[in-house]
Coordinates of C-alpha atoms in Angstrom, one line a residue:
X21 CA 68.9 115.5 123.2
X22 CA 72.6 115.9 122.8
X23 CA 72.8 111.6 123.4
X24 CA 70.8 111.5 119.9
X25 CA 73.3 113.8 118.6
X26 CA 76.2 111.9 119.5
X27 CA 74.9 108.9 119.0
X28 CA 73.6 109.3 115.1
X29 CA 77.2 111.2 114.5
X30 CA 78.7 107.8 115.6
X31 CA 76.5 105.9 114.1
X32 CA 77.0 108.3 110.5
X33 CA 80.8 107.8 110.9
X34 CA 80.8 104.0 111.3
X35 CA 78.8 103.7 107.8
X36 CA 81.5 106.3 106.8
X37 CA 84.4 103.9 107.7
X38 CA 82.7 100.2 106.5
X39 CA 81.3 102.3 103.0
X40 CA 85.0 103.3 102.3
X41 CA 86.1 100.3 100.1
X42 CA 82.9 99.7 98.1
X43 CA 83.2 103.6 97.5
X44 CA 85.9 103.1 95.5
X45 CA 84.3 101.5 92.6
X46 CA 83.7 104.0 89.9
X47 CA 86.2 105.8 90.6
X48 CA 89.1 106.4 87.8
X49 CA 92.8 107.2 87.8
X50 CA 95.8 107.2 85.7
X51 CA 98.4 106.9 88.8
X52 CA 97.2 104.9 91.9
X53 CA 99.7 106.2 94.2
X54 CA 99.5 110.0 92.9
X55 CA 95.5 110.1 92.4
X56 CA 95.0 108.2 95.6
X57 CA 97.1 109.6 98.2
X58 CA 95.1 107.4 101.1
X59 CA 96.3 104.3 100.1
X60 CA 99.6 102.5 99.9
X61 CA 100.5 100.7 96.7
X62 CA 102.1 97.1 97.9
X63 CA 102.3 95.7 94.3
X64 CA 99.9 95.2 90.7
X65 CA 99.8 93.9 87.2
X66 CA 98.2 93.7 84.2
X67 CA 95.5 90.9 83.2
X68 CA 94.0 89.6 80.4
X69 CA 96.3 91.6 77.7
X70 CA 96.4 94.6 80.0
X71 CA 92.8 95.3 79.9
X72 CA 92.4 94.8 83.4
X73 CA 94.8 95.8 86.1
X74 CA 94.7 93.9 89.5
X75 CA 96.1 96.2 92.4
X76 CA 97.2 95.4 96.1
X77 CA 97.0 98.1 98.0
X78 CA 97.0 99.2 102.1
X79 CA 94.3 102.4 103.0
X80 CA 96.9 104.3 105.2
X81 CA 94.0 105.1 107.8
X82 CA 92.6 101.9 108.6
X83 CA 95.8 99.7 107.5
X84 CA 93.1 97.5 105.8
X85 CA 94.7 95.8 102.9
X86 CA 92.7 95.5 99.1
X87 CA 92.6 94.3 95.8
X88 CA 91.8 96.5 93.5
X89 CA 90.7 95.3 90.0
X90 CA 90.4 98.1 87.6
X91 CA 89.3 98.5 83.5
X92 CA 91.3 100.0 81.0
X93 CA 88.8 103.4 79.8
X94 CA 88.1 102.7 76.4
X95 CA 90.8 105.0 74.5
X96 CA 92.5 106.5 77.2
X97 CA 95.3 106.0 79.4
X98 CA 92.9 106.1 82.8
X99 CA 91.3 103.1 84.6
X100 CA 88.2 102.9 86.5
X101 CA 87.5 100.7 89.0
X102 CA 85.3 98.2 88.9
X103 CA 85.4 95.7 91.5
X104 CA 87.1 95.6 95.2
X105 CA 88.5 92.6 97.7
X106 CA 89.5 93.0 101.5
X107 CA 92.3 90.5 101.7
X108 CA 92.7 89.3 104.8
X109 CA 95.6 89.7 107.0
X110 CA 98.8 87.4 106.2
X111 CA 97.5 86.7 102.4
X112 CA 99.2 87.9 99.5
X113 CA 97.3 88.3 95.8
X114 CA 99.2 86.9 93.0
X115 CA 98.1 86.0 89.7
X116 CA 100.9 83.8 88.1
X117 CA 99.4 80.8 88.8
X118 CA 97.9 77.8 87.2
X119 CA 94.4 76.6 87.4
X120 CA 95.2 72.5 87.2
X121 CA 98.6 71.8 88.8
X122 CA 98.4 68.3 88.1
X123 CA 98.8 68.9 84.3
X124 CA 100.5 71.9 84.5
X125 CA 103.4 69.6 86.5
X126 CA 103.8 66.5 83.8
X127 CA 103.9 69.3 81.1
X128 CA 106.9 71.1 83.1
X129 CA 108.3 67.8 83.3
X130 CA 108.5 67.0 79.8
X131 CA 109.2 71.0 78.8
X132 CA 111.4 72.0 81.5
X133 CA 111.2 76.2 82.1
X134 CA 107.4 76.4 80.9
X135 CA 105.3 78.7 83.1
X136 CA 101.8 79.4 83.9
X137 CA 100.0 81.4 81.4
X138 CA 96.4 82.0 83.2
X139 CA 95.8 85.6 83.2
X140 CA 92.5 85.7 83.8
X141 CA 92.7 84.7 87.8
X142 CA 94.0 86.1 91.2
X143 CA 94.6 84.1 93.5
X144 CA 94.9 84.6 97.6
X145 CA 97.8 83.2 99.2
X146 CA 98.6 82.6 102.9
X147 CA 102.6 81.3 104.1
X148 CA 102.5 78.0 103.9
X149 CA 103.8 75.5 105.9
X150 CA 106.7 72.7 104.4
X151 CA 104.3 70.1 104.5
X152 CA 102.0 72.4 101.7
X153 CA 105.3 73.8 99.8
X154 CA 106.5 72.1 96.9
X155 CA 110.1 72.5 96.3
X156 CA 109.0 76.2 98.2
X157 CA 108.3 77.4 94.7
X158 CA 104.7 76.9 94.1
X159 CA 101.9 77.2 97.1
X160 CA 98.3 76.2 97.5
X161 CA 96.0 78.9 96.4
X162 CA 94.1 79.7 99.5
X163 CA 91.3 81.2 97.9
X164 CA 90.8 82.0 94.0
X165 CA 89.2 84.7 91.6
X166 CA 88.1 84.8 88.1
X167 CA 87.8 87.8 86.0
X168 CA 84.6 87.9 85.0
X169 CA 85.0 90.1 81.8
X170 CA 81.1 90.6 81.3
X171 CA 80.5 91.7 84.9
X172 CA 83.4 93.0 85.2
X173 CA 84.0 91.8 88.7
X174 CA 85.7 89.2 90.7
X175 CA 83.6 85.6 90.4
X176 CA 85.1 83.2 93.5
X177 CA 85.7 79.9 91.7
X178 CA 87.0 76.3 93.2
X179 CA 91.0 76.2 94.7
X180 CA 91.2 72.3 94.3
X181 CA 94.2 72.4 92.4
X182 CA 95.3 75.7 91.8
X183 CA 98.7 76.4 92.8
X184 CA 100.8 79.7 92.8
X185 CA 104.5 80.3 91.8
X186 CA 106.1 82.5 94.1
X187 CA 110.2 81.6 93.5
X188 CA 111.1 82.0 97.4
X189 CA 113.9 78.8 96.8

């Protein structure tokens, strides 16, 4: 009898643990770091015209890194969120960066100083190695995220030529 106890307490406190990301959706705040005291903040900006906000973030307990994608509450300075990533260990999310690199690099060359304007994207980056670096200012989007504005979630689209200025030179 007391194995049965144990056993579904374990089993409750696992679902407790794996639930924790998807748990936040929903969930609204006006201060990250103030209204959720269990996570770290590692870095954020706005999207799309600040409608959206895109959020790294570290839950303290587990050390389990996210990104947090949140919605501006209509007429108010809160933001719920709506949509949650587990980023894998040794990626970064950035979202300066431009979805055909091709184009966007005979454009720069003919309008020197021009930078990416896609703010609808994030995009997953890993360290790359020199052989993947351009002039160590841009890298190779590992993985990449639109905004989807009706669902309001993140929709995984193609990384094919989407590369990321990150200005380590």
């Amino acid at each position: 009898m007391k194995t049965k106890w144990i056993a579904t307490l374990l089993y409750l406190v696992s679902l407790t643990c794996a639930a924790g990301a998807t748990d936040l959706i929903g969930q609204r705040y006006q201060d990250f770091q103030r209204d959720f005291p269990e996570f770290k903040e590692l870095s954020g900006s706005c999207l799309l015209g600040c409608k959206y906000s895109i959020d790294s973030v570290k839950d303290l307990s587990t050390e389990e890194r996210l990104i947090i994608l949140s919605k501006k509450t209509q007429g108010s300075k809160r933001w719920e969120i709506v949509d949650v990533l587990e980023s894998p260990q040794g990626r970064a999310a950035v979202s300066n960066c431009t979805e055909n690199y091709s184009s966007f690099k005979q454009m720069q060359a003919t309008t020197p100083g021009v930078m990416p304007s896609s703010d609808n994207f994030v995009a997953l980056i890993s360290s790359a190695s020199e052989k993947d670096q351009d002039n160590k200012l841009w890298l190779k989007a590992t993985q990449v995220f639109l905004i989807d504005t009706e669902s309001h979630t993140f929709r995984e689209i193609s990384n094919d030529d989407v590369y990321c200025y990150v200005g380590i030179g």
